[in-house]
């Protein structure tokens, strides 16, 4: 995720990436699919060191983000990005990693 690599607390990038995910399986009838309501959407960084989460978006409203704290959290080896859509009680987990510039360069510079 570019937001992680760039150490950017940009909740818009995070929601954009989440929007590409298939939230509801295509087997559900349209009447069973709940619409995402922006006013119920929340995004937070949850540090793995046990410290308080950093709220980026609360009920559709951007928070005044402490950029120094965001930077601290984004420097950590692991963190959780919590996206709450407010549409029900289901959850999912997506694992990712930070493909650094060096990783991309090293793996892009050779041919098989």
Short mmCIF file of N, CA, C and O in Angstrom, two decimals:
data_model
loop_
_atom_site.label_atom_id
_atom_site.label_comp_id
_atom_site.label_asym_id
_atom_site.label_seq_id
_atom_site.Cartn_x
_atom_site.Cartn_y
_atom_site.Cartn_z
N UNK A 1 0.82 -1.16 0.00
CA UNK A 1 0.00 0.00 0.00
C UNK A 1 0.88 1.24 0.00
O UNK A 1 1.76 1.40 0.82
N UNK A 2 0.60 2.11 -0.92
CA UNK A 2 1.41 3.31 -1.05
C UNK A 2 1.32 4.21 0.17
O UNK A 2 2.28 4.90 0.51
N UNK A 3 0.20 4.22 0.87
CA UNK A 3 0.07 5.04 2.08
C UNK A 3 1.07 4.58 3.13
O UNK A 3 1.67 5.41 3.82
N UNK A 4 1.27 3.28 3.26
CA UNK A 4 2.22 2.77 4.24
C UNK A 4 3.65 3.06 3.83
O UNK A 4 4.45 3.52 4.63
N UNK A 5 3.99 2.79 2.59
CA UNK A 5 5.34 3.04 2.12
C UNK A 5 5.69 4.52 2.23
O UNK A 5 6.78 4.88 2.66
N UNK A 6 4.77 5.38 1.91
CA UNK A 6 5.00 6.82 1.98
C UNK A 6 4.81 7.40 3.36
O UNK A 6 4.94 8.60 3.56
N UNK A 7 4.51 6.54 4.33
CA UNK A 7 4.27 6.98 5.72
C UNK A 7 3.23 8.10 5.75
O UNK A 7 3.41 9.13 6.37
N UNK A 8 2.14 7.89 5.03
CA UNK A 8 1.11 8.89 4.83
C UNK A 8 -0.19 8.44 5.48
O UNK A 8 -0.73 7.40 5.14
N UNK A 9 -0.69 9.24 6.40
CA UNK A 9 -1.94 8.91 7.10
C UNK A 9 -3.14 9.34 6.26
O UNK A 9 -4.07 9.96 6.75
N UNK A 10 -3.13 9.01 5.00
CA UNK A 10 -4.17 9.41 4.07
C UNK A 10 -5.27 8.37 4.06
O UNK A 10 -5.17 7.34 3.40
N UNK A 11 -6.35 8.64 4.79
CA UNK A 11 -7.45 7.69 4.87
C UNK A 11 -8.14 7.50 3.52
O UNK A 11 -8.73 6.46 3.27
N UNK A 12 -8.05 8.48 2.63
CA UNK A 12 -8.65 8.35 1.31
C UNK A 12 -8.03 7.23 0.51
O UNK A 12 -8.72 6.46 -0.17
N UNK A 13 -6.71 7.09 0.59
CA UNK A 13 -6.04 6.00 -0.10
C UNK A 13 -6.46 4.65 0.47
O UNK A 13 -6.62 3.68 -0.25
N UNK A 14 -6.62 4.62 1.78
CA UNK A 14 -7.00 3.37 2.44
C UNK A 14 -8.42 2.97 2.02
O UNK A 14 -8.66 1.82 1.67
N UNK A 15 -9.33 3.92 2.03
CA UNK A 15 -10.71 3.60 1.62
C UNK A 15 -10.78 3.25 0.14
O UNK A 15 -11.57 2.39 -0.25
N UNK A 16 -9.94 3.88 -0.66
CA UNK A 16 -9.91 3.55 -2.09
C UNK A 16 -9.50 2.08 -2.26
O UNK A 16 -10.14 1.33 -3.00
N UNK A 17 -8.45 1.66 -1.54
CA UNK A 17 -8.01 0.27 -1.62
C UNK A 17 -9.10 -0.67 -1.10
O UNK A 17 -9.35 -1.72 -1.69
N UNK A 18 -9.76 -0.29 -0.02
CA UNK A 18 -10.84 -1.13 0.52
C UNK A 18 -11.99 -1.22 -0.47
O UNK A 18 -12.65 -2.25 -0.57
N UNK A 19 -12.22 -0.16 -1.22
CA UNK A 19 -13.30 -0.15 -2.19
C UNK A 19 -13.10 -1.13 -3.32
O UNK A 19 -14.06 -1.58 -3.94
N UNK A 20 -11.84 -1.49 -3.59
CA UNK A 20 -11.56 -2.47 -4.63
C UNK A 20 -11.81 -3.90 -4.15
O UNK A 20 -11.85 -4.82 -4.95
N UNK A 21 -11.97 -4.07 -2.83
CA UNK A 21 -12.19 -5.41 -2.27
C UNK A 21 -13.64 -5.81 -2.51
O UNK A 21 -14.54 -4.99 -2.49
N UNK A 22 -13.86 -7.08 -2.70
CA UNK A 22 -15.21 -7.61 -2.85
C UNK A 22 -15.79 -7.81 -1.46
O UNK A 22 -15.42 -8.72 -0.74
N UNK A 23 -16.66 -6.91 -1.05
CA UNK A 23 -17.21 -6.95 0.30
C UNK A 23 -18.32 -7.99 0.41
O UNK A 23 -18.40 -8.73 1.37
N UNK A 24 -19.18 -8.04 -0.54
CA UNK A 24 -20.31 -8.97 -0.51
C UNK A 24 -20.17 -9.96 -1.66
O UNK A 24 -20.00 -9.55 -2.80
N UNK A 25 -20.22 -11.24 -1.37
CA UNK A 25 -20.12 -12.23 -2.44
C UNK A 25 -21.21 -12.01 -3.49
O UNK A 25 -22.33 -11.62 -3.14
N UNK A 26 -20.91 -12.24 -4.75
CA UNK A 26 -21.87 -12.01 -5.82
C UNK A 26 -23.09 -12.92 -5.76
O UNK A 26 -24.04 -12.72 -6.48
N UNK A 27 -23.09 -13.93 -4.87
CA UNK A 27 -24.23 -14.83 -4.78
C UNK A 27 -25.39 -14.21 -4.01
O UNK A 27 -26.50 -14.73 -4.05
N UNK A 28 -25.16 -13.11 -3.31
CA UNK A 28 -26.25 -12.47 -2.56
C UNK A 28 -27.18 -11.72 -3.49
O UNK A 28 -26.76 -11.09 -4.45
N UNK A 29 -28.44 -11.81 -3.18
CA UNK A 29 -29.43 -11.05 -3.95
C UNK A 29 -29.25 -9.57 -3.63
O UNK A 29 -28.85 -9.22 -2.53
N UNK A 30 -29.52 -8.69 -4.59
CA UNK A 30 -29.36 -7.25 -4.36
C UNK A 30 -30.06 -6.75 -3.11
O UNK A 30 -29.58 -5.85 -2.44
N UNK A 31 -31.18 -7.33 -2.74
CA UNK A 31 -31.91 -6.88 -1.55
C UNK A 31 -31.17 -7.24 -0.27
O UNK A 31 -31.43 -6.68 0.78
N UNK A 32 -30.21 -8.19 -0.33
CA UNK A 32 -29.45 -8.59 0.85
C UNK A 32 -28.19 -7.75 1.04
O UNK A 32 -27.56 -7.82 2.08
N UNK A 33 -27.81 -6.97 0.07
CA UNK A 33 -26.59 -6.18 0.13
C UNK A 33 -26.89 -4.85 0.80
O UNK A 33 -27.79 -4.13 0.39
N UNK A 34 -26.12 -4.56 1.86
CA UNK A 34 -26.30 -3.28 2.53
C UNK A 34 -25.38 -2.25 1.88
O UNK A 34 -24.23 -2.53 1.61
N UNK A 35 -25.93 -1.08 1.63
CA UNK A 35 -25.12 -0.01 1.07
C UNK A 35 -24.15 0.50 2.13
O UNK A 35 -24.44 0.52 3.31
N UNK A 36 -22.99 0.93 1.65
CA UNK A 36 -22.03 1.58 2.54
C UNK A 36 -22.50 3.01 2.75
O UNK A 36 -22.78 3.72 1.80
N UNK A 37 -22.59 3.40 4.00
CA UNK A 37 -23.06 4.73 4.34
C UNK A 37 -21.85 5.54 4.80
O UNK A 37 -21.27 5.25 5.86
N UNK A 38 -21.42 6.53 4.02
CA UNK A 38 -20.23 7.30 4.39
C UNK A 38 -20.27 7.85 5.81
O UNK A 38 -19.24 7.89 6.49
N UNK A 39 -21.44 8.24 6.29
CA UNK A 39 -21.57 8.82 7.63
C UNK A 39 -21.33 7.81 8.75
O UNK A 39 -21.28 8.18 9.91
N UNK A 40 -21.20 6.53 8.39
CA UNK A 40 -20.93 5.49 9.38
C UNK A 40 -19.52 4.91 9.22
O UNK A 40 -19.16 3.97 9.92
N UNK A 41 -18.75 5.44 8.29
CA UNK A 41 -17.44 4.88 7.97
C UNK A 41 -16.36 5.45 8.88
O UNK A 41 -16.30 6.66 9.11
N UNK A 42 -15.50 4.56 9.39
CA UNK A 42 -14.41 4.94 10.30
C UNK A 42 -13.12 4.27 9.84
O UNK A 42 -13.14 3.12 9.40
N UNK A 43 -11.99 4.98 9.98
CA UNK A 43 -10.67 4.44 9.64
C UNK A 43 -9.71 4.82 10.76
O UNK A 43 -9.66 5.99 11.17
N UNK A 44 -8.95 3.84 11.25
CA UNK A 44 -7.97 4.08 12.31
C UNK A 44 -6.72 3.27 12.06
O UNK A 44 -6.77 2.21 11.44
N UNK A 45 -5.59 3.77 12.58
CA UNK A 45 -4.36 2.98 12.69
C UNK A 45 -4.34 2.43 14.11
O UNK A 45 -4.53 3.18 15.07
N UNK A 46 -4.11 1.14 14.25
CA UNK A 46 -4.01 0.51 15.56
C UNK A 46 -2.58 0.00 15.72
O UNK A 46 -2.20 -0.96 15.07
N UNK A 47 -1.79 0.67 16.57
CA UNK A 47 -0.40 0.24 16.76
C UNK A 47 -0.31 -1.11 17.45
O UNK A 47 -1.19 -1.46 18.26
N UNK A 48 0.73 -1.85 17.16
CA UNK A 48 0.89 -3.18 17.76
C UNK A 48 1.58 -3.10 19.12
O UNK A 48 1.72 -4.11 19.78
N UNK A 49 2.00 -1.90 19.54
CA UNK A 49 2.66 -1.77 20.83
C UNK A 49 1.68 -1.57 21.98
O UNK A 49 2.07 -1.34 23.11
N UNK A 50 0.38 -1.66 21.69
CA UNK A 50 -0.62 -1.53 22.73
C UNK A 50 -1.07 -0.10 23.02
O UNK A 50 -1.96 0.12 23.83
N UNK A 51 -0.46 0.87 22.35
CA UNK A 51 -0.87 2.25 22.56
C UNK A 51 -2.19 2.52 21.85
O UNK A 51 -2.66 1.71 21.05
N UNK A 52 -2.78 3.66 22.15
CA UNK A 52 -4.11 4.00 21.63
C UNK A 52 -4.12 4.08 20.11
O UNK A 52 -3.13 4.46 19.48
N UNK A 53 -5.27 3.72 19.53
CA UNK A 53 -5.43 3.82 18.09
C UNK A 53 -5.43 5.30 17.68
O UNK A 53 -5.79 6.17 18.46
N UNK A 54 -5.03 5.54 16.46
CA UNK A 54 -5.04 6.88 15.90
C UNK A 54 -6.20 6.95 14.92
O UNK A 54 -6.20 6.29 13.89
N UNK A 55 -7.21 7.71 15.27
CA UNK A 55 -8.41 7.80 14.43
C UNK A 55 -8.16 8.80 13.30
O UNK A 55 -7.75 9.93 13.54
N UNK A 56 -8.41 8.34 12.08
CA UNK A 56 -8.22 9.18 10.90
C UNK A 56 -9.55 9.72 10.38
O UNK A 56 -9.63 10.85 9.90
N UNK A 57 -10.58 8.88 10.45
CA UNK A 57 -11.91 9.23 9.95
C UNK A 57 -12.92 8.67 10.95
O UNK A 57 -12.87 7.49 11.28
N UNK A 58 -13.82 9.51 11.44
CA UNK A 58 -14.82 9.08 12.42
C UNK A 58 -16.20 9.47 11.90
O UNK A 58 -16.47 10.66 11.67
N UNK A 59 -17.02 8.45 11.68
CA UNK A 59 -18.37 8.67 11.15
C UNK A 59 -18.37 9.58 9.93
O UNK A 59 -19.16 10.51 9.83
N UNK A 60 -17.45 9.30 9.02
CA UNK A 60 -17.38 10.03 7.76
C UNK A 60 -16.72 11.39 7.83
O UNK A 60 -16.59 12.07 6.82
N UNK A 61 -16.26 11.78 9.02
CA UNK A 61 -15.63 13.09 9.19
C UNK A 61 -14.14 12.93 9.44
O UNK A 61 -13.73 12.20 10.35
N UNK A 62 -13.30 13.63 8.67
CA UNK A 62 -11.86 13.56 8.90
C UNK A 62 -11.49 14.11 10.28
O UNK A 62 -12.05 15.10 10.73
N UNK A 63 -10.57 13.44 10.93
CA UNK A 63 -10.05 13.89 12.22
C UNK A 63 -8.83 14.78 12.00
O UNK A 63 -8.15 14.67 10.98
N UNK A 64 -8.56 15.63 12.94
CA UNK A 64 -7.32 16.41 12.93
C UNK A 64 -6.23 15.43 13.35
O UNK A 64 -6.16 15.04 14.51
N UNK A 65 -5.39 15.00 12.41
CA UNK A 65 -4.42 13.94 12.68
C UNK A 65 -3.11 14.54 13.18
O UNK A 65 -2.57 15.48 12.59
N UNK A 66 -2.62 13.96 14.27
CA UNK A 66 -1.30 14.31 14.79
C UNK A 66 -0.28 13.62 13.88
O UNK A 66 -0.05 12.41 13.98
N UNK A 67 0.30 14.39 12.97
CA UNK A 67 1.20 13.81 11.96
C UNK A 67 2.43 13.17 12.59
O UNK A 67 2.93 12.17 12.08
N UNK A 68 2.92 13.72 13.70
CA UNK A 68 4.08 13.13 14.37
C UNK A 68 3.71 11.74 14.90
O UNK A 68 4.48 10.79 14.76
N UNK A 69 2.54 11.62 15.50
CA UNK A 69 2.08 10.31 16.00
C UNK A 69 1.84 9.35 14.86
O UNK A 69 2.21 8.17 14.93
N UNK A 70 1.25 9.84 13.78
CA UNK A 70 1.02 8.98 12.62
C UNK A 70 2.35 8.46 12.09
O UNK A 70 2.48 7.28 11.76
N UNK A 71 3.33 9.32 12.01
CA UNK A 71 4.66 8.94 11.52
C UNK A 71 5.27 7.86 12.42
O UNK A 71 5.86 6.89 11.94
N UNK A 72 5.13 8.05 13.74
CA UNK A 72 5.62 7.07 14.71
C UNK A 72 5.00 5.70 14.45
O UNK A 72 5.69 4.69 14.42
N UNK A 73 3.69 5.69 14.30
CA UNK A 73 2.97 4.44 14.09
C UNK A 73 3.40 3.80 12.77
O UNK A 73 3.62 2.59 12.69
N UNK A 74 3.53 4.61 11.73
CA UNK A 74 3.88 4.07 10.41
C UNK A 74 5.32 3.62 10.31
O UNK A 74 5.69 2.92 9.37
N UNK A 75 6.14 3.97 11.28
CA UNK A 75 7.52 3.46 11.35
C UNK A 75 7.59 2.07 11.96
O UNK A 75 8.59 1.38 11.84
N UNK A 76 6.52 1.66 12.64
CA UNK A 76 6.51 0.36 13.32
C UNK A 76 6.55 -0.78 12.31
O UNK A 76 6.07 -0.65 11.19
N UNK A 77 7.09 -1.89 12.77
CA UNK A 77 7.18 -3.08 11.93
C UNK A 77 5.78 -3.57 11.52
O UNK A 77 5.55 -3.95 10.39
N UNK A 78 4.87 -3.59 12.48
CA UNK A 78 3.51 -4.06 12.22
C UNK A 78 2.50 -3.04 12.71
O UNK A 78 2.74 -2.35 13.70
N UNK A 79 1.38 -2.96 12.03
CA UNK A 79 0.27 -2.16 12.49
C UNK A 79 -1.00 -2.71 11.87
O UNK A 79 -0.96 -3.42 10.87
N UNK A 80 -2.09 -2.37 12.48
CA UNK A 80 -3.39 -2.77 11.97
C UNK A 80 -4.09 -1.52 11.46
O UNK A 80 -4.04 -0.47 12.10
N UNK A 81 -4.69 -1.63 10.31
CA UNK A 81 -5.52 -0.56 9.79
C UNK A 81 -6.95 -1.06 9.93
O UNK A 81 -7.32 -2.07 9.36
N UNK A 82 -7.71 -0.36 10.74
CA UNK A 82 -9.07 -0.78 11.04
C UNK A 82 -10.03 0.10 10.24
O UNK A 82 -10.03 1.32 10.36
N UNK A 83 -10.83 -0.55 9.39
CA UNK A 83 -11.84 0.14 8.60
C UNK A 83 -13.19 -0.40 9.03
O UNK A 83 -13.45 -1.60 8.92
N UNK A 84 -14.01 0.47 9.55
CA UNK A 84 -15.37 0.08 9.97
C UNK A 84 -16.34 0.75 9.01
O UNK A 84 -16.37 1.97 8.91
N UNK A 85 -17.13 -0.05 8.32
CA UNK A 85 -18.06 0.49 7.34
C UNK A 85 -19.44 0.75 7.93
O UNK A 85 -20.28 1.39 7.30
N UNK A 86 -19.69 0.23 9.12
CA UNK A 86 -20.96 0.48 9.79
C UNK A 86 -22.15 -0.16 9.12
O UNK A 86 -23.26 0.32 9.24
N UNK A 87 -21.92 -1.27 8.41
CA UNK A 87 -23.01 -1.90 7.67
C UNK A 87 -23.51 -3.19 8.30
O UNK A 87 -24.43 -3.80 7.78
N UNK A 88 -22.92 -3.62 9.39
CA UNK A 88 -23.36 -4.86 10.00
C UNK A 88 -22.33 -5.38 10.97
O UNK A 88 -21.47 -4.65 11.44
N UNK A 89 -22.38 -6.69 11.23
CA UNK A 89 -21.50 -7.27 12.23
C UNK A 89 -20.50 -8.26 11.65
O UNK A 89 -19.88 -9.01 12.39
N UNK A 90 -20.32 -8.28 10.36
CA UNK A 90 -19.35 -9.19 9.74
C UNK A 90 -17.99 -8.51 9.70
O UNK A 90 -17.87 -7.29 9.69
N UNK A 91 -16.95 -9.33 9.64
CA UNK A 91 -15.60 -8.77 9.55
C UNK A 91 -14.74 -9.66 8.67
O UNK A 91 -15.07 -10.80 8.39
N UNK A 92 -13.64 -9.11 8.25
CA UNK A 92 -12.67 -9.85 7.45
C UNK A 92 -11.29 -9.31 7.77
O UNK A 92 -11.15 -8.20 8.29
N UNK A 93 -10.28 -10.09 7.47
CA UNK A 93 -8.89 -9.67 7.67
C UNK A 93 -8.16 -9.82 6.36
O UNK A 93 -8.29 -10.85 5.68
N UNK A 94 -7.42 -8.81 6.00
CA UNK A 94 -6.56 -8.85 4.81
C UNK A 94 -5.14 -8.58 5.27
O UNK A 94 -4.88 -7.58 5.94
N UNK A 95 -4.24 -9.48 4.92
CA UNK A 95 -2.84 -9.32 5.27
C UNK A 95 -2.13 -8.70 4.08
O UNK A 95 -2.40 -9.03 2.93
N UNK A 96 -1.21 -7.81 4.35
CA UNK A 96 -0.42 -7.20 3.29
C UNK A 96 0.98 -6.96 3.82
O UNK A 96 1.29 -7.26 4.96
N UNK A 97 1.83 -6.47 2.99
CA UNK A 97 3.18 -6.10 3.42
C UNK A 97 3.59 -4.85 2.68
O UNK A 97 2.97 -4.45 1.70
N UNK A 98 4.64 -4.24 3.16
CA UNK A 98 5.14 -3.01 2.57
C UNK A 98 6.23 -3.38 1.57
O UNK A 98 7.33 -3.78 1.96
N UNK A 99 5.92 -3.30 0.29
CA UNK A 99 6.94 -3.53 -0.72
C UNK A 99 7.76 -2.25 -0.83
O UNK A 99 7.31 -1.26 -1.40
N UNK A 100 8.95 -2.27 -0.26
CA UNK A 100 9.79 -1.08 -0.27
C UNK A 100 10.31 -0.79 -1.67
O UNK A 100 10.27 -1.63 -2.57
N UNK A 101 10.83 0.41 -1.85
CA UNK A 101 11.41 0.80 -3.12
C UNK A 101 12.54 -0.16 -3.51
O UNK A 101 12.63 -0.59 -4.66
N UNK A 102 13.38 -0.53 -2.52
CA UNK A 102 14.49 -1.46 -2.80
C UNK A 102 13.96 -2.83 -3.24
O UNK A 102 14.51 -3.43 -4.16
N UNK A 103 12.92 -3.31 -2.62
CA UNK A 103 12.34 -4.60 -2.99
C UNK A 103 11.88 -4.58 -4.45
O UNK A 103 12.18 -5.47 -5.23
N UNK A 104 11.16 -3.53 -4.80
CA UNK A 104 10.64 -3.43 -6.16
C UNK A 104 11.80 -3.30 -7.15
O UNK A 104 11.81 -3.95 -8.21
N UNK A 105 12.81 -2.49 -6.82
CA UNK A 105 13.96 -2.31 -7.71
C UNK A 105 14.72 -3.63 -7.91
O UNK A 105 15.01 -4.02 -9.05
N UNK A 106 15.03 -4.30 -6.81
CA UNK A 106 15.79 -5.56 -6.89
C UNK A 106 15.03 -6.58 -7.73
O UNK A 106 15.60 -7.24 -8.61
N UNK A 107 13.74 -6.73 -7.48
CA UNK A 107 12.97 -7.76 -8.17
C UNK A 107 12.53 -7.34 -9.56
O UNK A 107 12.08 -8.17 -10.34
N UNK A 108 12.66 -6.08 -9.89
CA UNK A 108 12.29 -5.61 -11.21
C UNK A 108 13.48 -5.51 -12.16
O UNK A 108 13.31 -5.32 -13.36
N UNK A 109 14.70 -5.62 -11.60
CA UNK A 109 15.89 -5.41 -12.41
C UNK A 109 16.45 -6.67 -13.05
O UNK A 109 17.45 -6.62 -13.75
N UNK A 110 15.87 -7.82 -12.80
CA UNK A 110 16.39 -9.02 -13.45
C UNK A 110 15.30 -9.67 -14.28
O UNK A 110 14.13 -9.46 -14.08
N UNK A 111 15.74 -10.45 -15.25
CA UNK A 111 14.81 -11.16 -16.12
C UNK A 111 15.05 -12.64 -15.95
O UNK A 111 16.16 -13.08 -15.69
N UNK A 112 14.01 -13.43 -16.13
CA UNK A 112 14.17 -14.88 -15.99
C UNK A 112 14.27 -15.51 -17.36
O UNK A 112 13.95 -14.95 -18.36
#
